[in-house]
Short mmCIF file of C-alpha atoms in Angstrom, two decimals:
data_model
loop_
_atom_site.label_atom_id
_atom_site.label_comp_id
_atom_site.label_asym_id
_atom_site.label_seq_id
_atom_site.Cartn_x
_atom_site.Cartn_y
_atom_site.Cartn_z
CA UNK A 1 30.83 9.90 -10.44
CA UNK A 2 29.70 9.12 -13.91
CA UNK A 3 26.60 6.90 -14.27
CA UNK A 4 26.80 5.10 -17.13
CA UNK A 5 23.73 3.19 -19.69
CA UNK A 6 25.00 0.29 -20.88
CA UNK A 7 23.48 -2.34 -23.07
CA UNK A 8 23.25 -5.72 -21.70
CA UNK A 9 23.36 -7.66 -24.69
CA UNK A 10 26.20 -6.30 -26.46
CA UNK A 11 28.09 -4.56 -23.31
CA UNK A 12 28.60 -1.11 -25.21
CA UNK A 13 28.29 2.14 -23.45
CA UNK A 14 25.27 3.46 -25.03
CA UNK A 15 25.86 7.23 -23.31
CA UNK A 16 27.03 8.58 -19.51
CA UNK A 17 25.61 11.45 -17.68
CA UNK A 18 27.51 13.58 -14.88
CA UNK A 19 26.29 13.04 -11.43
CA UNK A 20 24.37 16.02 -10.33
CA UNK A 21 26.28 17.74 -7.71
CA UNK A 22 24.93 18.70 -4.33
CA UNK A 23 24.35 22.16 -5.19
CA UNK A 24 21.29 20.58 -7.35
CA UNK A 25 19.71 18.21 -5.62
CA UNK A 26 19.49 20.83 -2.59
CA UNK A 27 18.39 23.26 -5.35
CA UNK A 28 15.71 20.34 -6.58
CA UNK A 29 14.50 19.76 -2.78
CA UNK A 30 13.69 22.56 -2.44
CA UNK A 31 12.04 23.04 -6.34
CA UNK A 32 9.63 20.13 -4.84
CA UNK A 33 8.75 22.20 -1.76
CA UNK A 34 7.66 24.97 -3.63
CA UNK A 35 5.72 22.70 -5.80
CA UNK A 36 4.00 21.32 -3.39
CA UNK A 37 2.44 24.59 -2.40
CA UNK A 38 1.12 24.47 -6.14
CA UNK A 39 0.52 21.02 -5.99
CA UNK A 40 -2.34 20.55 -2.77
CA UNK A 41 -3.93 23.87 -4.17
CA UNK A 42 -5.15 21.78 -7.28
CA UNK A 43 -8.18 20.07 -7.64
CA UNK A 44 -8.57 16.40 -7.79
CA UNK A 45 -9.80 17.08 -11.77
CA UNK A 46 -6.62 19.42 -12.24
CA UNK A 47 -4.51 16.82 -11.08
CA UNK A 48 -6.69 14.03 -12.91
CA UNK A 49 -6.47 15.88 -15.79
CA UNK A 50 -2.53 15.94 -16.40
CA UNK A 51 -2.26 12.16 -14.97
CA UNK A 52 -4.76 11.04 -18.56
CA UNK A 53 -2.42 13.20 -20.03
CA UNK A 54 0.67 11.18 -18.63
CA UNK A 55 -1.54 8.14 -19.50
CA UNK A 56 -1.66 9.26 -23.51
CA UNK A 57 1.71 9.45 -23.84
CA UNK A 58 2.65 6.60 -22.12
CA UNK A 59 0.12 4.65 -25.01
CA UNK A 60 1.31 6.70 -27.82
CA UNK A 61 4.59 6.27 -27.56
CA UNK A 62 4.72 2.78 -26.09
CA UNK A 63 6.89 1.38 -28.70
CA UNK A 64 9.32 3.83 -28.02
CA UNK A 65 9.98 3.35 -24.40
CA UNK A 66 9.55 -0.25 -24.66
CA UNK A 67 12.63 -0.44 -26.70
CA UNK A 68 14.40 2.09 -24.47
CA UNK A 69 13.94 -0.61 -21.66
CA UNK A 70 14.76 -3.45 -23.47
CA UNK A 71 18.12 -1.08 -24.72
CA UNK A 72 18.85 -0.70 -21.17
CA UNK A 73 18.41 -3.29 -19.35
CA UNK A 74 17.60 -6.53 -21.11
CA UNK A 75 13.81 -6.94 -20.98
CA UNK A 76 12.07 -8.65 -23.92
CA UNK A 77 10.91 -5.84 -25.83
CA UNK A 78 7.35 -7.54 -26.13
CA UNK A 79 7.06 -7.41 -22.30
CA UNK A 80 8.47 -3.70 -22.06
CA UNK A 81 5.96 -2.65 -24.21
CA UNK A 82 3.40 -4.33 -21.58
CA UNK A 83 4.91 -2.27 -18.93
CA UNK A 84 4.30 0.77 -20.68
CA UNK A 85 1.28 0.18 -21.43
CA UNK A 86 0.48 -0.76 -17.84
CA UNK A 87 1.65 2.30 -16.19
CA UNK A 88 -0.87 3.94 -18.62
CA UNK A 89 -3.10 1.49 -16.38
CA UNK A 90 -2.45 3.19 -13.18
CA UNK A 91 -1.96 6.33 -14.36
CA UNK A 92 -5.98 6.36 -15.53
CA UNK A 93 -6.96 4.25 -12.26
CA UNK A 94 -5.71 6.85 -9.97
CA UNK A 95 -7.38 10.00 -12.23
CA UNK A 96 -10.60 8.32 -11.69
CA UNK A 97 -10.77 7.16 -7.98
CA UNK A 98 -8.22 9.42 -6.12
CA UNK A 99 -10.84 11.88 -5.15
CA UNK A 100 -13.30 9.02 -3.94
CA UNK A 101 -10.47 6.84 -2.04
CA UNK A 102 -9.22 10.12 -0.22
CA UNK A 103 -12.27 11.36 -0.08
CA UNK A 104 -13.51 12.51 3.78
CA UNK A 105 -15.04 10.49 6.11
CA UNK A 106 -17.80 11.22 8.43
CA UNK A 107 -17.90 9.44 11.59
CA UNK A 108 -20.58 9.79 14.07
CA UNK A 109 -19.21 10.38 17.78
CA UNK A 110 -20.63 12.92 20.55
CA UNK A 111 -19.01 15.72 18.98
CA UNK A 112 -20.96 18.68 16.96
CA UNK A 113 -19.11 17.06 13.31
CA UNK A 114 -16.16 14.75 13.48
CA UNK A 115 -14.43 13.62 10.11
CA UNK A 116 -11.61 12.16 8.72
CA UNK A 117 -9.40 14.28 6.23
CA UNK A 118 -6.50 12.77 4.08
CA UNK A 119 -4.10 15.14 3.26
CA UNK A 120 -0.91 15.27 1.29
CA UNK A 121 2.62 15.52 3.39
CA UNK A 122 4.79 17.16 1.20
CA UNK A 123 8.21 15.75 -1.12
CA UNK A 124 8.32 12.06 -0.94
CA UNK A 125 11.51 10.03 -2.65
CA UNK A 126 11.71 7.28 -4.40
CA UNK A 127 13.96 5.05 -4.49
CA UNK A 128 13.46 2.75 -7.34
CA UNK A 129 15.24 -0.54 -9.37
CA UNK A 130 16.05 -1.53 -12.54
CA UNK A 131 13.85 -4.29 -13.07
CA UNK A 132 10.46 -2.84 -13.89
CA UNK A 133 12.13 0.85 -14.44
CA UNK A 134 8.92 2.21 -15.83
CA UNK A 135 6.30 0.81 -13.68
CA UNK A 136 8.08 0.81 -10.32
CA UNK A 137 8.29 4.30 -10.91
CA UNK A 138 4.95 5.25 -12.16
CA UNK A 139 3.00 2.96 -9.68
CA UNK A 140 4.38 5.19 -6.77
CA UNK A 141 4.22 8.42 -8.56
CA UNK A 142 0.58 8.16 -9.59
CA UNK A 143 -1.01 8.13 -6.44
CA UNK A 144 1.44 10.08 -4.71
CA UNK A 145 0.99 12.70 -7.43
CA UNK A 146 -2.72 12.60 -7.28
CA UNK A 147 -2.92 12.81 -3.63
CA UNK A 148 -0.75 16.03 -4.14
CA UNK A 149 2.35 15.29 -3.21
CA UNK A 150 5.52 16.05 -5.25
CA UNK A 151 8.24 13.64 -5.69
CA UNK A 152 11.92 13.09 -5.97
CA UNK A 153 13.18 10.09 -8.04
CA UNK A 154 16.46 8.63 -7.74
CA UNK A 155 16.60 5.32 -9.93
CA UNK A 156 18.84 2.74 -10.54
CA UNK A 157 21.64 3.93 -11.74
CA UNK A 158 22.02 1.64 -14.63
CA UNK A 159 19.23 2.99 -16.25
CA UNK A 160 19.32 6.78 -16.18
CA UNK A 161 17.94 7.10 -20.00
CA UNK A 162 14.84 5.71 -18.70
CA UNK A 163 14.70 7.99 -15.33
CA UNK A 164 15.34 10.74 -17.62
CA UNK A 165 12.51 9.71 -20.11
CA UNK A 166 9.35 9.30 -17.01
CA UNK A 167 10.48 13.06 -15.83
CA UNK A 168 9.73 14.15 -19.47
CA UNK A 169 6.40 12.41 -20.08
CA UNK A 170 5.31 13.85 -16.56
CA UNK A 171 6.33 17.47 -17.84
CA UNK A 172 4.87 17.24 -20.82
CA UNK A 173 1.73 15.84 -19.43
CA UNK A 174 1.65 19.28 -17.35
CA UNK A 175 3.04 18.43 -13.95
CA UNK A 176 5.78 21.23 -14.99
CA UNK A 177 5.50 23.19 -12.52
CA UNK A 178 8.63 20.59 -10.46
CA UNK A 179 5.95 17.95 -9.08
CA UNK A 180 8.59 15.11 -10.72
CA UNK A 181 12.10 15.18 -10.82
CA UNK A 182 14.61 13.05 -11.18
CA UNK A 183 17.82 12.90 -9.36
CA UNK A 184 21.01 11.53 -11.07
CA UNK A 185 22.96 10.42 -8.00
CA UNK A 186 24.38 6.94 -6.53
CA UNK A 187 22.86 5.70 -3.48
CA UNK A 188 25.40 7.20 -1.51
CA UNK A 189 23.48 10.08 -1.62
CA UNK A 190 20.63 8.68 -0.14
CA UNK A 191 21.13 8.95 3.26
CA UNK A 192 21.71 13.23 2.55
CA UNK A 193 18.53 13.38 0.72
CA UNK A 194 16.64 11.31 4.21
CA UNK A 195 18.39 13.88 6.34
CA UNK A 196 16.66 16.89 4.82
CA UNK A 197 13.64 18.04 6.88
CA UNK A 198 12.12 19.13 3.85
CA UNK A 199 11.77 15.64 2.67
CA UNK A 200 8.96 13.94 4.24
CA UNK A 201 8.45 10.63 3.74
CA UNK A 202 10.33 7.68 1.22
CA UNK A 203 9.42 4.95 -0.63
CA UNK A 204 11.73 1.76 -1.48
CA UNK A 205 11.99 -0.91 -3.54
CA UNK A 206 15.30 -3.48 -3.98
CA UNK A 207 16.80 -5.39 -2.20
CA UNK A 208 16.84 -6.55 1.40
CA UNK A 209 20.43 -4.96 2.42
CA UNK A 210 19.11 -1.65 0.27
CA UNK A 211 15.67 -1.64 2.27
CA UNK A 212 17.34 -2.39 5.73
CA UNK A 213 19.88 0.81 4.93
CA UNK A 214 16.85 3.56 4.03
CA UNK A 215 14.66 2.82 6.24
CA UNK A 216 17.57 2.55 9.27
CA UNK A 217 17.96 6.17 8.25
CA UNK A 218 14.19 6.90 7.78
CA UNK A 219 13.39 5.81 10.65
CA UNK A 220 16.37 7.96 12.77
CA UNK A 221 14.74 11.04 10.86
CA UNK A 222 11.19 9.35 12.35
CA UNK A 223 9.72 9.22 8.73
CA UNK A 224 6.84 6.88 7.19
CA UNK A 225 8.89 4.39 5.01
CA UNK A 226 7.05 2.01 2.43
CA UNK A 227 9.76 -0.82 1.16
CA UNK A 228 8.86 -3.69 -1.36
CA UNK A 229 12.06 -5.67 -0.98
CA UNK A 230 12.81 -8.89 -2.49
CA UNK A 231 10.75 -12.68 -2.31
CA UNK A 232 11.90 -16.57 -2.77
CA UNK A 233 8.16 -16.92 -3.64
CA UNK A 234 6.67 -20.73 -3.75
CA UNK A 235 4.21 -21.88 -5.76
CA UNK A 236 2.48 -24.86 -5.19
CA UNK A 237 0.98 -27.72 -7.60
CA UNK A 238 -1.14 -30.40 -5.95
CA UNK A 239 -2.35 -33.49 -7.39
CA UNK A 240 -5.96 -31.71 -8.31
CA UNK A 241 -4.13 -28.74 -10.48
CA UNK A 242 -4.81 -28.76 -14.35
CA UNK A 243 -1.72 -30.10 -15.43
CA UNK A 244 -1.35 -27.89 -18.26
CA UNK A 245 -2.21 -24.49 -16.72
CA UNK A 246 0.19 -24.97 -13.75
CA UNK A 247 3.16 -25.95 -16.12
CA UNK A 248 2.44 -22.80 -18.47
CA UNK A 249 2.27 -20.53 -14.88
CA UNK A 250 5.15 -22.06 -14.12
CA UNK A 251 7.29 -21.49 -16.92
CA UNK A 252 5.97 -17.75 -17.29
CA UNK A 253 6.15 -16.87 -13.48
CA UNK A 254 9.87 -17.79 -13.69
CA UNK A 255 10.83 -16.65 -16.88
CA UNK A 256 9.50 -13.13 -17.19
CA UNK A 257 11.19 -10.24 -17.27
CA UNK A 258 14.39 -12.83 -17.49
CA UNK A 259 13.42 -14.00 -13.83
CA UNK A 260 13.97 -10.84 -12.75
CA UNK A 261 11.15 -10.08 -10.70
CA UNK A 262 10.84 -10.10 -6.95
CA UNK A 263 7.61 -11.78 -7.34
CA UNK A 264 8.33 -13.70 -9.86
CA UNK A 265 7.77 -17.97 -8.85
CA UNK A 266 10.97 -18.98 -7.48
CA UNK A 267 10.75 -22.53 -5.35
CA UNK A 268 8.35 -24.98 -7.31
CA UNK A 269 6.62 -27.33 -4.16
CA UNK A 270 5.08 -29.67 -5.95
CA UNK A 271 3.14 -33.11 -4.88
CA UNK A 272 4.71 -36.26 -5.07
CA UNK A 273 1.70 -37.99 -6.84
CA UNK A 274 2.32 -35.57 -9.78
CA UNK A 275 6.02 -34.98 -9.51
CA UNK A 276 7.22 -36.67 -12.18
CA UNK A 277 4.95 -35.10 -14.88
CA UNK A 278 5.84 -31.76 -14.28
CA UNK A 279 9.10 -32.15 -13.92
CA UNK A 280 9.12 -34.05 -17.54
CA UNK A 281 7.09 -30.68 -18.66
CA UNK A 282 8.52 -27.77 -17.01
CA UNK A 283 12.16 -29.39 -18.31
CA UNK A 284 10.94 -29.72 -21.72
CA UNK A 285 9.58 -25.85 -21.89
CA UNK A 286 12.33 -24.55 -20.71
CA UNK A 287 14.63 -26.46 -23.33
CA UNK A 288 12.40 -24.63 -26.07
CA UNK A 289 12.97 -21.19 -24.54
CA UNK A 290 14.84 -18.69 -26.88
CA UNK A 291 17.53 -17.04 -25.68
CA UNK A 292 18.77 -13.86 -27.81
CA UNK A 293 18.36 -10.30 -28.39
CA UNK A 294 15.61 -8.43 -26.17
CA UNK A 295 15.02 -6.35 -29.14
CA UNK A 296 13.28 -9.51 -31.40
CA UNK A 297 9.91 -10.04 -30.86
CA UNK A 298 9.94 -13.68 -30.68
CA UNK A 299 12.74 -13.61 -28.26
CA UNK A 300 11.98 -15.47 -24.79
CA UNK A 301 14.73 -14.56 -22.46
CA UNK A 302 16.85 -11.62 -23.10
CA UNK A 303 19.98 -10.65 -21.36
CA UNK A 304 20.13 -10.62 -17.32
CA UNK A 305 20.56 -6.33 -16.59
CA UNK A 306 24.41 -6.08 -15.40
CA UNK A 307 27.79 -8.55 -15.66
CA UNK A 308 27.45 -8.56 -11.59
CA UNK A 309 23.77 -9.78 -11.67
CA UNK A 310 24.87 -12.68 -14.20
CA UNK A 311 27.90 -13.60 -12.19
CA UNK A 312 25.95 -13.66 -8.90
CA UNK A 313 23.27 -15.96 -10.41
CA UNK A 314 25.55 -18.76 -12.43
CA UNK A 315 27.90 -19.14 -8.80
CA UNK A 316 24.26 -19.48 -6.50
CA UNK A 317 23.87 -22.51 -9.31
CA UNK A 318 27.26 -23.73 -9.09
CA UNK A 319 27.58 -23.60 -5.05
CA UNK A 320 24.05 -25.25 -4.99
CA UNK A 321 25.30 -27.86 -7.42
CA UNK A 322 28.32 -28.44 -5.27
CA UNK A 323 25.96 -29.15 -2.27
CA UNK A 324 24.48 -31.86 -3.92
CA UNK A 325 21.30 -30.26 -6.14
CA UNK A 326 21.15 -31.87 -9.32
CA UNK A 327 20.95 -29.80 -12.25
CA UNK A 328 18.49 -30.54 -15.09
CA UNK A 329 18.93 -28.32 -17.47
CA UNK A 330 20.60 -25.16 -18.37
CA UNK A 331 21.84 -22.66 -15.10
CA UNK A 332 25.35 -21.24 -16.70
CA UNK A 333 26.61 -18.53 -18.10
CA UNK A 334 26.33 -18.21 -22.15
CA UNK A 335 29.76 -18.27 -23.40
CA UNK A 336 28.74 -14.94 -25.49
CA UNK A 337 28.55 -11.47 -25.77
CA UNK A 338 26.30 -10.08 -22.99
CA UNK A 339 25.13 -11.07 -19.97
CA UNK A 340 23.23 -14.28 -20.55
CA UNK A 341 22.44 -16.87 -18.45
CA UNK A 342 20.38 -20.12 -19.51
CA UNK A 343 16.79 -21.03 -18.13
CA UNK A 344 17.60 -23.57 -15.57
CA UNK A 345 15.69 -26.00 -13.29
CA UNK A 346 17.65 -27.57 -10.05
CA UNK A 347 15.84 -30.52 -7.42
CA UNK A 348 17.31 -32.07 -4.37
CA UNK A 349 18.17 -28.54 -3.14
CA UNK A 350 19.65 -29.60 0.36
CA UNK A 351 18.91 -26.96 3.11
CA UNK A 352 22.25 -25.45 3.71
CA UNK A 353 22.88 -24.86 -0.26
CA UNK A 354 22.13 -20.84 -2.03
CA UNK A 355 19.00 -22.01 -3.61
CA UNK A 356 17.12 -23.46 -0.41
CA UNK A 357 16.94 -19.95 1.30
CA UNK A 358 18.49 -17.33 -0.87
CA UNK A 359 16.23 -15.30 -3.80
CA UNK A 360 18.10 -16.53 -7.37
CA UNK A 361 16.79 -13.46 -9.42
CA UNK A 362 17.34 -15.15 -12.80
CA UNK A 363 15.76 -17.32 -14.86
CA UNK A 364 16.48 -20.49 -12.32
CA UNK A 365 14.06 -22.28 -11.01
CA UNK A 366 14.39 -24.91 -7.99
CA UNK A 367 12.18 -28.04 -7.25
CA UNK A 368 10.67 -29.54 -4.79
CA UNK A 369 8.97 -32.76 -3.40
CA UNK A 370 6.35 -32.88 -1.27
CA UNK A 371 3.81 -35.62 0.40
CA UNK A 372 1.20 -33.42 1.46
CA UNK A 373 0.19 -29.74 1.41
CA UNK A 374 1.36 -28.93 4.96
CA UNK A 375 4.30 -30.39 4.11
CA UNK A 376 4.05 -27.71 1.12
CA UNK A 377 2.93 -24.53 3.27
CA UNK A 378 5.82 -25.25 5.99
CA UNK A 379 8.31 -25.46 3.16
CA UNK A 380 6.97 -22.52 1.80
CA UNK A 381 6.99 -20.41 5.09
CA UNK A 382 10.62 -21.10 5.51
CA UNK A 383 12.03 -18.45 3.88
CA UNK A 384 12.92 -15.25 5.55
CA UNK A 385 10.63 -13.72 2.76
CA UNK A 386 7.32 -13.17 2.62
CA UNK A 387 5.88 -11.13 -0.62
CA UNK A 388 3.56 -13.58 -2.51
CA UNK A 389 2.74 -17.43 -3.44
CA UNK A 390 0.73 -19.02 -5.41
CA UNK A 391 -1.14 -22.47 -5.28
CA UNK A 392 -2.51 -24.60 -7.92
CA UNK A 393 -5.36 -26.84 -7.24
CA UNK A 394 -9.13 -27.24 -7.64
CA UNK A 395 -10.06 -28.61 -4.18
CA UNK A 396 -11.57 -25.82 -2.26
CA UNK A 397 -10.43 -27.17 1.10
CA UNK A 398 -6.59 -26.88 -0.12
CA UNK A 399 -7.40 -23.20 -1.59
CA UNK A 400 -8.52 -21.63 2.12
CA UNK A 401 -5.90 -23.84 4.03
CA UNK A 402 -3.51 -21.78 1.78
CA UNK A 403 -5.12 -18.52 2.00
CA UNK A 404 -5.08 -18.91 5.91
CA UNK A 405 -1.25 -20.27 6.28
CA UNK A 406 0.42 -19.27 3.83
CA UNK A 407 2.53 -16.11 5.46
CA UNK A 408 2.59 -13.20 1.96
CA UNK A 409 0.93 -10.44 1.42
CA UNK A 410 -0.41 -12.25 -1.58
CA UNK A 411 -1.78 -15.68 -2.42
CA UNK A 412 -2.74 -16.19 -5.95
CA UNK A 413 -4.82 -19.39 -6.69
CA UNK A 414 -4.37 -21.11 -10.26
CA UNK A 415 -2.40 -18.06 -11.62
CA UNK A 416 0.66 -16.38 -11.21
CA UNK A 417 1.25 -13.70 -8.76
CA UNK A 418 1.31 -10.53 -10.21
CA UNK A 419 0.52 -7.15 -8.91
CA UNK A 420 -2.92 -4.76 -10.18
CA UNK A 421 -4.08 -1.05 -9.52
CA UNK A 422 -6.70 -2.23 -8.19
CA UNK A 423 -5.58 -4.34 -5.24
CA UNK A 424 -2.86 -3.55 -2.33
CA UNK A 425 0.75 -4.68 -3.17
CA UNK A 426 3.24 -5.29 -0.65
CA UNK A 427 4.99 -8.27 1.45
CA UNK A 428 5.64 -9.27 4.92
CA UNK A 429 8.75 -10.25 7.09
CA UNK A 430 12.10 -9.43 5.00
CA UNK A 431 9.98 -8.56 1.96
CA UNK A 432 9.15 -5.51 3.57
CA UNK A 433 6.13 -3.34 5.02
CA UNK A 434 3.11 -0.79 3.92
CA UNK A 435 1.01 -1.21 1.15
CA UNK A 436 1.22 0.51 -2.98
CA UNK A 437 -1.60 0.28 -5.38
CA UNK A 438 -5.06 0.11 -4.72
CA UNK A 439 -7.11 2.84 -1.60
CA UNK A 440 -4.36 1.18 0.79
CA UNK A 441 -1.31 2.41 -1.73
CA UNK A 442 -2.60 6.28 -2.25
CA UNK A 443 -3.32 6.77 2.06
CA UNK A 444 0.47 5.67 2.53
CA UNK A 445 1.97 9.50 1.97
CA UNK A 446 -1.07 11.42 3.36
CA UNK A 447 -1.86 12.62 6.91
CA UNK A 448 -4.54 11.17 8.01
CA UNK A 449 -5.94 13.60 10.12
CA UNK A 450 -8.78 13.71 12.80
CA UNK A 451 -11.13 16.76 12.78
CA UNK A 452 -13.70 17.69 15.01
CA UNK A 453 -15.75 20.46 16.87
CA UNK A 454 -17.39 20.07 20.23
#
């Protein structure tokens, strides 16, 4: 198999790479074994040490990869340079509090001493998209890394320059001794790599069919799975919202990163006593949106990442269309080189149509009318997904009915969802289960282990 970058605005091959065979990735299992027998002998300030190291680099040379990522797969090259910048976030968050959040814990019982230890389990693999193809990867690897782990990442295969590039800045940084590699393989490989005793635990994120594969096999092998799958997140806008905020929230919670973001605001609930307005608003914003080469600074919405991922958006529009949605603006395919599709904005979504139920991960959004807000939250809950939401509106009453029914694993109030080091990340029902980021993320791939003497 040859995994090919390719450019999503022009189409051209920008270079291939050979699969690596079996032979290697048995020969890089077992590379990450070893270094894990390097890796839990370090010291939380060894290991600190080499993560601010992965943290300069990443800020050094942030231009760099930020137009590697817009090269290979569309994103804005503005907002890739944000990513960068952000892994250099977590990189620093974890060097500083990984020793306190794993740190033991004393609990008072009838024994002599009785504690609780974390400790690190060994290889863990990632299995990571295209979307965020920096910080996907480096929000796992961080804490993983820091709790001592070692880890095996096989990416996306549509961006293998990029996969290529975060095993280099971790070398470089000192974790050279095989703590990160990266695996060039397709995801039929996958299921090998689960097999292997050696490999202890796995991490996901994608898509729902992806999630519902790995973790089938994870969980035959009986190993701790973390998945981050996808979302048809709602956000909210009742009569009380400023006006002004929730239309800019709106417009950049559906539009960054192209749309292509699993928590990125997808079905817009919005009260019928303010309907009108936003509608008029949100329409007119996305009419102004630019639509051109990631690489250009001033450039809104770049390329979508493959042909398939275009094609797949444009014909959810058209079916929904079909169904009797009306269309406000924009939704199709550019008639260009590359894989553009327009901003759009669809209402009257009937129930049985793609946008009602399925995740459009584009820069689509869909509308809806409601009377009150548990007419809102119910219309919000009915989606198989369940990663985060948001809710506009300055009536405290409103904000804790949401907090309370609303069923994510986030609720963000006047703001966009959007994930920090600092707090736990992660979804419910088809959007997946376990926690990354924050003291919830790093205790995922440890043992947690009981110790005491009588």
């Amino acid at each position: 198999m040859v995994i090919k970058s390719i450019n999503p605005t022009t189409e051209e091959t920008l270079q291939t790479f050979d699969e690596h065979s079996d032979a290697y990735v048995q020969d890089s299992i077992e590379r990450s074994v070893q270094a894990f027998t390097h890796q839990k002998a370090q010291t939380f300030a060894q290991r600190a040490a080499k993560m601010n190291k992965v943290a300069d680099i990443l800020e050094k040379n942030s231009d760099e990869y930020a137009e590697l990522m817009a090269l290979e797969m569309g994103k804005p090259v503005a907002q890739a340079k944000a990513e960068a910048e952000k892994c250099a976030w977590v990189c620093r968050f974890y060097a500083e509090n990984a020793e306190k959040f794993l740190a033991d814990e004393h609990v008072q019982t009838d024994k002599k001493y009785s504690y609780v230890s974390y400790q690190p389990i060994g290889p863990v693999l990632a299995i990571m998209p295209w979307n965020f193809p920096m910080w996907q990867v480096i929000r796992f690897a961080a804490p993983a890394l820091m709790a001592g782990n070692t880890a095996l990442l096989k990416h996306a295969s549509n961006v293998p320059q990029t996969a290529l590039k975060i095993e280099e800045i971790f070398r470089e940084a000192g974790f050279d001794a095989h703590e990160f590699q990266t695996l060039l393989v397709g995801s039929d490989k996958v299921k090998a790599i689960l097999n292997d005793d050696r490999v202890r635990a796995a991490t996901l994120t994608g898509s729902e069919p992806a999630g519902r594969a790995v973790a089938s096999t994870a969980g035959k092998n009986i190993k701790k799975m973390v998945l981050e799958l996808g979302g048809s997140d709602p956000f909210i806008v009742m009569p009380s919202a400023d006006m002004g905020n929730a239309v800019e929230m709106a417009v950049k919670g559906r539009t960054q990163n192209n749309g292509q973001s699993c928590i990125a605001a997808k079905r817009f609930i919005v009260h019928a006593e303010i309907y009108d307005e936003f509608k008029k608003r949100f329409v007119e914003k996305f009419e102004n949106l630019k639509v051109g080469n990631p690489m250009e600074k001033d450039t809104d919405i770049g390329p979508l990442a493959t042909k398939q991922i275009a094609d797949e958006l444009a014909e959810q529009v058209k079916e929904t269309v079909e169904k009797g949605a009306k269309l406000l603006v924009g939704g199709k395919r550019l008639k260009q080189k590359g894989y553009f599709v327009s901003p759009g904005i669809m209402e009257e979504i009937p129930e049985d149509a793609p946008a009602y139920s399925e995740e459009l991960f584009g820069p689509v959004a869909s509308l809806f009318r409601i009377l009150s807000l548990e007419e809102a939250v119910i219309l919000a809950n009915s989606t198989r997904f369940g990663l985060g939401s948001a809710i506009f509106t300055q009536d405290d009453g409103e904000k804790a009915y949401a907090i309370k029914h609303l069923d994510a694993g986030s609720t963000f109030i006047n703001t966009i969802v959007a994930s920090d080091p600092r707090l736990p990340f992660g979804g419910v029902k088809a959007s997946g289960y376990g926690r990354e980021l924050g003291s919830d993320g790093i205790r995922e791939f440890v043992n947690i282990k009981t110790v005491a003497e009588g």
